[in-house]
Amino acid sequence: MITLINPNANVEVVKRLDISTPPLGLGYLAAVLRKEGFKVRIIDDMVENLSFDALLKRLKKSIMVGITSTTPTFNSALRYARRIKEALPDIFVILGGVHVTFRPLDAVKNSFVDAVCIGEGEETVVEVAERVEVGKTLEDVKGVVYRSGNEIVDNGPREFIKDLDSLPFPAYDLMPLERYSLFGEHLEQFPVITSRGCPFACRYCSSSLFMGHRFRARSAENVVDEIEWLVGDFNAKHIAFSDDTFTLSRRRVEAICNEIKRRGIDIEWSCSSRVDTINEDMLKKMKEAGCSAIYYGVESASEKILNFYRKRIDFENVKRAVELTKKYDIMVICSFIIGAPMEKKEDMKATLKFALKLNPDYAQFSILTPYPGTEIYEEAEKKGWILNRNFDDYTAGKPVLKNFFMSPQEILRFLRYCYLRFYLRPRFILKEMRRGNFKVILRVIRKALKK
């Protein structure tokens, strides 16, 4: 038995906004392990909230426990590892995820962590499980950093998976699907990732380092097979494509849209896009195939700040993308970041003004957070910009980075003001009342602004 755990932690989006979704990464790991003959269990403690005694009872037959962690859940993952190892010392404990990929020693220096999985984990976790099952060491297993007696051994990175179609679909049947929610309502949407790797190198994002700069894509047929499976077996009502940039390859987007229409699948779906990777013909095809929302990373109205982020987008492209998306009655969600070190209050006000002028259906405002692995983190370390090294606070909702012109409290107040100014506009409220969403929006605003 292999048990995979998503640890409970004070994650902003889950605790404040009541948004919880199935852990896609663990779903893939469980699926490949099961395919290779292992018994697998997933414990999503983010939504299950088990007592430690209850958790231990579900671990007793396990030979290996895998714990995933992002930066804001890393300390929590360590707490789980320590308590599990203290109670059940014979269990092999391995951590994986974005945070430990870039800071493996933070985890494996602790005696209660046996190994860390670096980067993409599907092939690595199977090889580790096979070694653990027969009592062999992890010597020469690529993609792991592990403890060998008093030594820490780094086996080097594993090559990225070339054929993503070869992966089985995520093991959603092992997850507590009845517990996932969106703004307090039962979740009927499922995440689907159709590609890995990002050729863009935005300095605040670790994705291109974690999954590689090379864009690797699943075939349209394989993607739509998964959609059909989710609709048929799990009664999915909405698909959330979780790619960094779903629209990177126009030909592939069109192929997916055509395949959805050819099979007659009645499904709504959403995706993320850059403003410079869409055009009118693509939007028309996406709408016809069920696209209901697109998430655009706009980030700032300051060219200076965008250059610092290495975002490389044009403001005219932003306006055009938003206008075209609205033209085809596709919902627009835009994200904006405040709090870069050299950003003045005037820059932040300009970003808010730009958000109001664009008038997307919804806006997300966050505070620049230097996640380990990113260029901004490395620069912040060298220049002494990091104010807070408690990773629990790396939620994008708390200032942890120095700003040359504003205090952390001023930035936090301005973040709250952005939400108030955007969501309490009379025309926004009227629009949401017509949509029947106003109660939900009020609940979100109250939670988002709660100190």
Coordinates of N, CA and C in Angstrom, one line a residue, residues 69-71 74 95-108 116-120 143 145 154 157 160 204-213 370-375 377-378 381 391:
S69 N 3.8 19.2 -1.5 CA 3.9 20.5 -0.9 C 4.2 21.6 -1.9
T70 N 3.4 22.7 -1.8 CA 3.8 24.0 -2.4 C 4.5 24.8 -1.3
T71 N 4.9 26.0 -1.7 CA 5.7 26.8 -0.7 C 4.8 27.1 0.6
F74 N 4.5 23.9 2.8 CA 5.7 23.2 3.1 C 5.9 22.9 4.6
L95 N 8.8 13.4 0.1 CA 8.1 14.6 -0.2 C 8.3 15.0 -1.7
G96 N 7.3 15.6 -2.3 CA 7.4 16.1 -3.6 C 6.7 17.4 -3.8
G97 N 6.8 17.9 -5.0 CA 6.1 19.2 -5.3 C 7.1 20.3 -5.7
V98 N 6.5 21.5 -6.0 CA 7.3 22.6 -6.5 C 8.3 23.0 -5.4
H99 N 7.9 23.2 -4.2 CA 8.8 23.8 -3.2 C 10.1 22.9 -3.0
V100 N 9.9 21.6 -2.7 CA 11.1 20.8 -2.5 C 11.9 20.5 -3.7
T101 N 11.3 20.7 -4.9 CA 12.1 20.6 -6.1 C 13.2 21.6 -6.1
F102 N 12.9 22.8 -5.7 CA 13.9 23.9 -5.7 C 14.7 24.0 -4.4
R103 N 14.1 23.5 -3.3 CA 14.8 23.5 -2.0 C 14.8 22.1 -1.3
P104 N 15.4 21.1 -2.0 CA 15.3 19.8 -1.4 C 15.9 19.6 0.0
L105 N 17.0 20.4 0.2 CA 17.7 20.2 1.5 C 16.8 20.7 2.7
D106 N 15.9 21.6 2.4 CA 15.0 22.1 3.5 C 14.2 20.9 4.0
A107 N 14.0 19.9 3.2 CA 13.2 18.7 3.6 C 14.1 17.6 4.1
V108 N 15.0 17.2 3.2 CA 15.8 15.9 3.5 C 16.8 16.1 4.5
V116 N 13.3 13.1 -1.3 CA 12.6 14.1 -2.0 C 12.5 13.8 -3.5
C117 N 11.4 13.9 -4.1 CA 11.2 13.8 -5.5 C 11.3 15.1 -6.2
I118 N 12.2 15.2 -7.2 CA 12.5 16.4 -7.8 C 11.8 16.5 -9.2
G119 N 10.9 17.6 -9.3 CA 10.3 17.8 -10.6 C 9.1 16.8 -10.8
E120 N 8.9 16.5 -12.1 CA 7.8 15.6 -12.6 C 8.0 14.3 -11.9
G143 N 16.1 11.7 -10.3 CA 15.0 12.6 -9.8 C 14.7 12.5 -8.3
V145 N 16.5 13.1 -4.3 CA 17.6 13.5 -3.3 C 17.2 12.7 -2.0
D154 N 22.3 13.2 -3.9 CA 21.5 13.8 -5.0 C 21.8 13.1 -6.3
P157 N 18.7 15.2 -11.9 CA 17.3 15.2 -12.5 C 17.0 14.1 -13.4
F160 N 12.3 14.8 -18.7 CA 10.8 15.0 -18.7 C 10.2 13.9 -19.5
Y204 N 8.5 35.8 -12.0 CA 7.8 35.5 -10.7 C 7.3 34.1 -10.7
C205 N 7.4 33.3 -11.8 CA 6.8 32.0 -12.0 C 7.8 30.9 -12.0
S206 N 7.6 29.8 -11.3 CA 8.5 28.7 -11.3 C 8.1 27.6 -12.2
S207 N 7.0 27.8 -12.9 CA 6.4 26.7 -13.7 C 7.4 26.2 -14.8
S208 N 8.0 27.1 -15.5 CA 8.8 26.8 -16.6 C 10.1 26.0 -16.1
L209 N 10.5 26.3 -14.9 CA 11.6 25.5 -14.3 C 11.2 24.2 -13.8
F210 N 10.0 24.1 -13.2 CA 9.5 22.8 -12.7 C 9.1 21.8 -13.8
M211 N 8.4 22.3 -14.8 CA 8.0 21.4 -15.9 C 8.8 21.6 -17.2
G212 N 9.8 22.5 -17.2 CA 10.6 22.7 -18.4 C 10.1 23.8 -19.3
H213 N 11.1 24.4 -20.0 CA 10.7 25.4 -21.0 C 10.1 24.9 -22.3
P370 N 7.9 36.1 -3.7 CA 9.1 35.5 -4.3 C 9.2 34.0 -4.0
Y371 N 8.6 33.2 -4.8 CA 8.6 31.8 -4.6 C 10.0 31.2 -4.9
P372 N 10.5 30.3 -4.0 CA 11.8 29.6 -4.3 C 11.8 29.0 -5.7
G373 N 12.9 29.2 -6.4 CA 13.0 28.7 -7.7 C 12.9 29.7 -8.8
T374 N 12.2 30.8 -8.4 CA 12.0 31.9 -9.4 C 13.2 32.9 -9.4
E375 N 13.4 33.6 -10.5 CA 14.4 34.6 -10.6 C 14.3 35.7 -9.6
Y377 N 13.0 35.4 -6.6 CA 13.5 34.9 -5.3 C 15.0 35.0 -5.2
E378 N 15.7 34.6 -6.3 CA 17.1 34.6 -6.2 C 17.7 36.0 -6.1
E381 N 17.0 37.4 -2.6 CA 17.9 36.8 -1.6 C 19.3 37.6 -1.7
F391 N 7.5 30.4 5.4 CA 6.8 30.1 4.2 C 5.3 29.9 4.3

